[in-house]
mmCIF file of C-alpha atoms in Angstrom:
data_model
loop_
_atom_site.group_PDB
_atom_site.id
_atom_site.type_symbol
_atom_site.label_atom_id
_atom_site.label_comp_id
_atom_site.label_asym_id
_atom_site.label_seq_id
_atom_site.Cartn_x
_atom_site.Cartn_y
_atom_site.Cartn_z
ATOM 1 C CA MET M 202 0.000 0.000 0.000
ATOM 2 C CA LYS M 203 1.364 3.415 -1.004
ATOM 3 C CA LYS M 204 2.231 5.873 1.703
ATOM 4 C CA PRO M 205 0.282 9.137 1.636
ATOM 5 C CA LEU M 206 2.148 12.263 0.550
ATOM 6 C CA ASN M 207 3.448 14.366 3.392
ATOM 7 C CA PHE M 208 2.710 18.007 2.535
ATOM 8 C CA THR M 209 4.053 19.222 5.834
ATOM 9 C CA LYS M 210 7.633 18.327 5.047
ATOM 10 C CA LYS M 211 9.771 21.446 4.989
ATOM 11 C CA LEU M 212 12.117 22.252 2.172
ATOM 12 C CA LYS M 213 15.737 21.972 3.101
ATOM 13 C CA ILE M 214 17.573 25.283 2.750
ATOM 14 C CA ASN M 215 21.068 24.991 1.416
ATOM 15 C CA THR M 216 23.313 26.977 3.682
ATOM 16 C CA ASP M 217 26.627 25.872 2.235
ATOM 17 C CA ASN M 218 29.345 28.520 2.438
ATOM 18 C CA ASN M 219 30.056 28.378 -1.306
ATOM 19 C CA GLN M 220 26.782 30.095 -2.293
ATOM 20 C CA GLY M 221 26.751 33.838 -3.355
ATOM 21 C CA PHE M 222 29.666 36.328 -3.310
ATOM 22 C CA THR M 223 32.180 36.502 -0.556
ATOM 23 C CA LEU M 224 33.442 39.844 0.728
ATOM 24 C CA VAL M 225 36.730 39.349 -1.103
ATOM 25 C CA GLU M 226 34.941 38.676 -4.393
ATOM 26 C CA ALA M 227 32.758 41.760 -3.958
ATOM 27 C CA LEU M 228 35.781 43.956 -3.282
ATOM 28 C CA ALA M 229 37.553 42.517 -6.309
ATOM 29 C CA GLY M 230 34.538 43.314 -8.502
ATOM 30 C CA ILE M 231 34.394 46.884 -7.219
ATOM 31 C CA THR M 232 38.111 47.297 -7.874
ATOM 32 C CA VAL M 233 37.824 46.045 -11.457
ATOM 33 C CA ALA M 234 34.812 48.285 -12.108
ATOM 34 C CA GLY M 235 36.731 51.268 -10.743
ATOM 35 C CA MET M 236 39.701 50.543 -12.984
ATOM 36 C CA VAL M 237 37.454 50.305 -16.050
ATOM 37 C CA PHE M 238 35.726 53.592 -15.199
ATOM 38 C CA ALA M 239 39.064 55.311 -14.590
ATOM 39 C CA ALA M 240 40.234 54.202 -18.034
ATOM 40 C CA VAL M 241 37.038 55.256 -19.831
ATOM 41 C CA ALA M 242 36.305 58.533 -17.999
ATOM 42 C CA PRO M 243 39.018 60.632 -19.731
ATOM 43 C CA VAL M 244 37.764 59.529 -23.143
ATOM 44 C CA ILE M 245 34.218 60.511 -22.198
ATOM 45 C CA MET M 246 35.384 63.895 -20.876
ATOM 46 C CA ILE M 247 37.406 64.582 -24.019
ATOM 47 C CA GLY M 248 34.390 63.775 -26.166
ATOM 48 C CA ILE M 249 32.119 66.080 -24.158
ATOM 49 C CA SER M 250 34.659 68.938 -24.115
ATOM 50 C CA THR M 251 35.311 68.650 -27.846
ATOM 51 C CA ARG M 252 31.601 68.683 -28.609
ATOM 52 C CA LEU M 253 31.075 71.778 -26.441
ATOM 53 C CA GLN M 254 33.985 73.532 -28.157
ATOM 54 C CA THR M 255 32.546 72.731 -31.575
ATOM 55 C CA GLN M 256 29.144 74.105 -30.580
ATOM 56 C CA LYS M 257 30.792 77.251 -29.201
ATOM 57 C CA ALA M 258 32.790 77.707 -32.405
ATOM 58 C CA GLN M 259 29.631 77.358 -34.500
ATOM 59 C CA GLN M 260 27.958 80.079 -32.451
ATOM 60 C CA ALA M 261 31.027 82.284 -32.920
ATOM 61 C CA ILE M 262 30.909 81.789 -36.698
ATOM 62 C CA GLU M 263 27.236 82.767 -36.729
ATOM 63 C CA ILE M 264 28.005 85.935 -34.746
ATOM 64 C CA ALA M 265 30.852 86.883 -37.095
ATOM 65 C CA GLN M 266 28.760 86.249 -40.203
ATOM 66 C CA GLY M 267 25.873 88.158 -38.658
ATOM 67 C CA GLU M 268 28.140 91.181 -38.208
ATOM 68 C CA VAL M 269 29.212 90.958 -41.857
ATOM 69 C CA ASN M 270 25.565 90.825 -42.924
ATOM 70 C CA ARG M 271 24.701 93.798 -40.718
ATOM 71 C CA ILE M 272 27.457 95.951 -42.206
ATOM 72 C CA GLN M 273 26.638 94.858 -45.746
ATOM 73 C CA THR M 274 22.991 95.798 -45.227
ATOM 74 C CA LEU M 275 23.990 99.246 -43.984
ATOM 75 C CA MET M 276 26.285 99.752 -46.962
ATOM 76 C CA ALA M 277 23.554 98.720 -49.374
ATOM 77 C CA GLN M 278 21.347 101.406 -47.836
ATOM 78 C CA GLY M 279 24.156 103.962 -47.851
ATOM 79 C CA VAL M 280 25.878 105.318 -44.737
ATOM 80 C CA ASN M 281 26.251 109.068 -44.347
ATOM 81 C CA VAL M 282 29.662 110.298 -43.248
ATOM 82 C CA ASP M 283 28.236 111.665 -39.994
ATOM 83 C CA ASP M 284 26.785 108.244 -39.113
ATOM 84 C CA GLU M 285 29.895 106.155 -39.732
ATOM 85 C CA ASP M 286 31.169 106.175 -36.134
ATOM 86 C CA GLU M 287 27.771 105.076 -34.856
ATOM 87 C CA LYS M 288 27.001 102.376 -37.416
ATOM 88 C CA LEU M 289 30.266 101.089 -38.862
ATOM 89 C CA PRO M 290 33.242 99.345 -37.231
ATOM 90 C CA PRO M 291 36.087 101.464 -35.849
ATOM 91 C CA VAL M 292 38.508 102.605 -38.523
ATOM 92 C CA LEU M 293 42.161 101.578 -38.466
ATOM 93 C CA PRO M 294 45.104 103.976 -38.772
ATOM 94 C CA SER M 295 45.631 105.195 -42.327
ATOM 95 C CA GLU M 296 48.820 103.169 -42.777
ATOM 96 C CA VAL M 297 46.781 99.944 -42.689
ATOM 97 C CA ASP M 298 45.646 99.613 -46.290
ATOM 98 C CA THR M 299 46.361 96.041 -47.428
ATOM 99 C CA GLN M 300 44.836 92.659 -46.623
ATOM 100 C CA GLU M 301 48.058 91.494 -44.975
ATOM 101 C CA GLU M 302 48.175 94.557 -42.714
ATOM 102 C CA LEU M 303 44.525 94.065 -41.815
ATOM 103 C CA ILE M 304 45.205 90.479 -40.723
ATOM 104 C CA ALA M 305 48.169 91.669 -38.653
ATOM 105 C CA VAL M 306 46.065 94.077 -36.545
ATOM 106 C CA GLN M 307 46.662 93.408 -32.865
ATOM 107 C CA ALA M 308 44.216 91.574 -30.627
ATOM 108 C CA PRO M 309 41.893 93.611 -28.377
ATOM 109 C CA GLU M 310 43.367 95.205 -25.266
ATOM 110 C CA SER M 311 40.138 96.087 -23.453
ATOM 111 C CA THR M 312 36.389 95.467 -23.526
ATOM 112 C CA VAL M 313 33.222 97.568 -23.685
ATOM 113 C CA ASP M 314 29.640 96.566 -23.003
ATOM 114 C CA ASN M 315 28.271 96.920 -26.534
ATOM 115 C CA PHE M 316 29.063 97.878 -30.126
ATOM 116 C CA ALA M 317 27.972 101.495 -29.668
ATOM 117 C CA GLU M 318 30.710 102.069 -27.087
ATOM 118 C CA LEU M 319 33.550 101.111 -29.432
ATOM 119 C CA ASN M 320 33.720 104.632 -30.844
ATOM 120 C CA SER M 321 31.958 106.531 -28.064
ATOM 121 C CA SER M 322 34.965 107.748 -26.067
ATOM 122 C CA ASP M 323 38.101 107.398 -28.179
ATOM 123 C CA SER M 324 37.343 106.559 -31.792
ATOM 124 C CA SER M 325 41.039 106.427 -32.693
ATOM 125 C CA ASN M 326 41.493 103.337 -30.514
ATOM 126 C CA GLY M 327 38.127 101.671 -31.042
ATOM 127 C CA TYR M 328 39.721 98.878 -33.047
ATOM 128 C CA LYS M 329 41.723 97.862 -29.963
ATOM 129 C CA LYS M 330 38.536 97.059 -28.051
ATOM 130 C CA ALA M 331 36.100 94.161 -28.072
ATOM 131 C CA TYR M 332 32.432 94.381 -27.189
ATOM 132 C CA LEU M 333 30.655 91.799 -25.044
ATOM 133 C CA VAL M 334 27.950 89.455 -26.309
ATOM 134 C CA GLU M 335 25.609 87.687 -23.892
ATOM 135 C CA LEU M 336 23.246 85.093 -25.331
ATOM 136 C CA ASN M 337 21.468 83.828 -22.218
ATOM 137 C CA ASN M 338 22.225 86.378 -19.451
ATOM 138 C CA GLN M 339 22.483 83.523 -16.958
ATOM 139 C CA THR M 340 26.098 84.008 -15.892
ATOM 140 C CA ALA M 341 28.330 86.893 -14.933
ATOM 141 C CA GLN M 342 30.773 85.827 -17.648
ATOM 142 C CA PRO M 343 29.949 87.048 -21.189
ATOM 143 C CA ASP M 344 29.424 84.378 -23.818
ATOM 144 C CA PHE M 345 31.640 86.045 -26.429
ATOM 145 C CA LEU M 346 33.938 88.993 -27.108
ATOM 146 C CA VAL M 347 33.797 90.556 -30.576
ATOM 147 C CA GLN M 348 36.564 92.651 -32.099
ATOM 148 C CA VAL M 349 35.625 94.388 -35.339
ATOM 149 C CA PHE M 350 37.528 96.962 -37.407
ATOM 150 C CA ARG M 351 37.894 98.319 -40.945
ATOM 151 C CA ASP M 352 40.383 100.167 -43.081
ATOM 152 C CA GLU M 353 39.735 103.635 -44.508
ATOM 153 C CA GLY M 354 38.594 102.214 -47.817
ATOM 154 C CA ILE M 355 37.662 104.256 -50.880
ATOM 155 C CA ARG M 356 34.951 106.910 -51.113
ATOM 156 C CA PHE M 357 32.782 107.944 -54.022
ATOM 157 C CA GLN M 358 34.193 110.989 -55.781
ATOM 158 C CA GLN M 359 31.131 111.952 -57.775
ATOM 159 C CA GLY M 360 27.389 111.473 -58.056
ATOM 160 C CA ARG M 361 24.613 111.878 -55.507
ATOM 161 C CA ILE M 362 26.483 109.888 -52.840
ATOM 162 C CA ASN M 363 29.755 111.747 -53.250
ATOM 163 C CA GLY M 364 31.860 111.293 -50.104
ATOM 164 C CA GLN M 365 30.201 108.098 -48.899
ATOM 165 C CA LEU M 366 32.223 104.917 -48.512
ATOM 166 C CA ALA M 367 32.302 102.826 -51.666
ATOM 167 C CA VAL M 368 34.321 99.838 -50.454
ATOM 168 C CA PHE M 369 36.470 98.863 -47.483
ATOM 169 C CA ARG M 370 37.983 95.812 -45.814
ATOM 170 C CA VAL M 371 36.651 94.606 -42.503
ATOM 171 C CA GLY M 372 38.069 92.249 -39.895
ATOM 172 C CA ILE M 373 35.984 90.375 -37.322
ATOM 173 C CA ARG M 374 37.312 88.173 -34.534
ATOM 174 C CA VAL M 375 34.997 86.407 -32.113
ATOM 175 C CA TYR M 376 36.526 85.150 -28.867
ATOM 176 C CA SER M 377 34.996 82.972 -26.185
ATOM 177 C CA GLY M 378 33.838 84.819 -23.087
ATOM 178 C CA LEU M 379 36.582 82.945 -21.239
ATOM 179 C CA ALA M 380 39.110 85.110 -23.082
ATOM 180 C CA LYS M 381 38.036 88.140 -21.063
ATOM 181 C CA ASP M 382 40.278 86.977 -18.223
ATOM 182 C CA ASN M 383 43.265 87.203 -20.593
ATOM 183 C CA ILE M 384 42.385 90.503 -22.258
ATOM 184 C CA GLY M 385 45.585 92.264 -23.233
ATOM 185 C CA ASN M 386 47.343 88.953 -23.849
ATOM 186 C CA LEU M 387 45.156 87.504 -26.581
ATOM 187 C CA GLU M 388 46.259 86.077 -29.920
ATOM 188 C CA THR M 389 44.818 86.551 -33.395
ATOM 189 C CA ASP M 390 45.175 83.104 -35.001
ATOM 190 C CA VAL M 391 41.970 81.085 -34.903
ATOM 191 C CA ALA M 392 41.772 78.430 -32.180
ATOM 192 C CA SER M 393 42.259 74.786 -33.076
ATOM 193 C CA LEU M 394 39.304 72.515 -32.313
ATOM 194 C CA GLN M 395 41.427 69.443 -31.687
ATOM 195 C CA MET M 396 40.224 66.870 -29.163
ATOM 196 C CA THR M 397 40.871 68.117 -25.650
ATOM 197 C CA GLU M 398 39.610 67.567 -22.120
ATOM 198 C CA SER M 399 39.962 71.247 -21.191
ATOM 199 C CA PHE M 400 39.034 74.574 -22.784
ATOM 200 C CA GLY M 401 41.775 74.205 -25.381
ATOM 201 C CA GLN M 402 42.903 77.453 -26.978
ATOM 202 C CA GLN M 403 39.658 79.362 -26.524
ATOM 203 C CA ARG M 404 41.054 81.238 -23.523
ATOM 204 C CA THR M 405 43.476 83.125 -25.772
ATOM 205 C CA ARG M 406 42.518 82.634 -29.437
ATOM 206 C CA PRO M 407 39.411 83.605 -31.424
ATOM 207 C CA LEU M 408 36.908 80.889 -32.254
ATOM 208 C CA ALA M 409 35.954 82.580 -35.522
ATOM 209 C CA VAL M 410 37.800 85.015 -37.792
ATOM 210 C CA ILE M 411 36.565 86.733 -40.954
ATOM 211 C CA TYR M 412 38.451 89.180 -43.171
ATOM 212 C CA THR M 413 36.456 90.376 -46.148
ATOM 213 C CA GLU M 414 35.600 93.303 -48.408
ATOM 214 C CA ILE M 415 32.301 95.147 -48.158
ATOM 215 C CA SER M 416 31.060 97.539 -50.801
ATOM 216 C CA GLN M 417 28.089 99.610 -51.832
ATOM 217 C CA SER M 418 27.918 97.537 -54.970
ATOM 218 C CA ASP M 419 24.613 98.679 -56.406
ATOM 219 C CA ALA M 420 25.488 102.377 -56.452
ATOM 220 C CA GLN M 421 26.529 104.361 -59.505
ATOM 221 C CA PHE M 422 30.306 104.346 -60.146
ATOM 222 C CA SER M 423 30.789 101.367 -57.739
ATOM 223 C CA LEU M 424 32.802 99.345 -60.252
ATOM 224 C CA GLN M 425 35.085 102.279 -60.963
ATOM 225 C CA GLU M 426 35.736 102.865 -57.250
ATOM 226 C CA TYR M 427 36.294 99.155 -56.637
ATOM 227 C CA GLU M 428 38.877 98.933 -59.414
ATOM 228 C CA GLU M 429 40.660 101.927 -57.920
ATOM 229 C CA TYR M 430 40.632 100.212 -54.530
ATOM 230 C CA LEU M 431 42.188 97.059 -55.964
ATOM 231 C CA ASP M 432 44.855 99.074 -57.771
ATOM 232 C CA GLU M 433 46.068 100.449 -54.434
ATOM 233 C CA ASP M 434 47.172 97.009 -53.149
#
């Protein structure tokens, strides 16, 4: 005769010492994980820093190109002589009249709060200043510093806009706001965006640089004045 099943029999719990992780094994695992993280962390930081630098450089390029567009729009409308200090970039000394000399213009030595202040106090040294640009107003540090300047260019010698600027060269350098701490010791060559885990060269070098010619191209005699301007180089 079969014995009845005993449902009251307790399961035996295995309490052998070889089950689960020992303290030594746990510590070894933590150590290995720490070593892996220590090896990977610098790579992650470099990737993040490089990406942030690239984004910052793209913003700087947009600011520089925006300044070119602003000046070109003003020139297309025509800028009266009396309005040049207010609307156009500070003018360089008369001896600066070639592209090479424009590129060699020194980096800014001081800062002002906005574009209007570049020529407000001492127009002869406005090109040595940079104005501050704040995009989000969330920090005490400005987002960018912008240095902008132009040569004397060529003026129309006849017609209804006689005396107005016909064509000139302009230089625009956009620095990171971090460069403000090094004002007076900045460089002019554009910063390299090589992979880095720090701020790279943006503490001393511009993130964007543009040197270009701007003209009142749709005005009468513009071609004649432009050819004269080119002949001076």
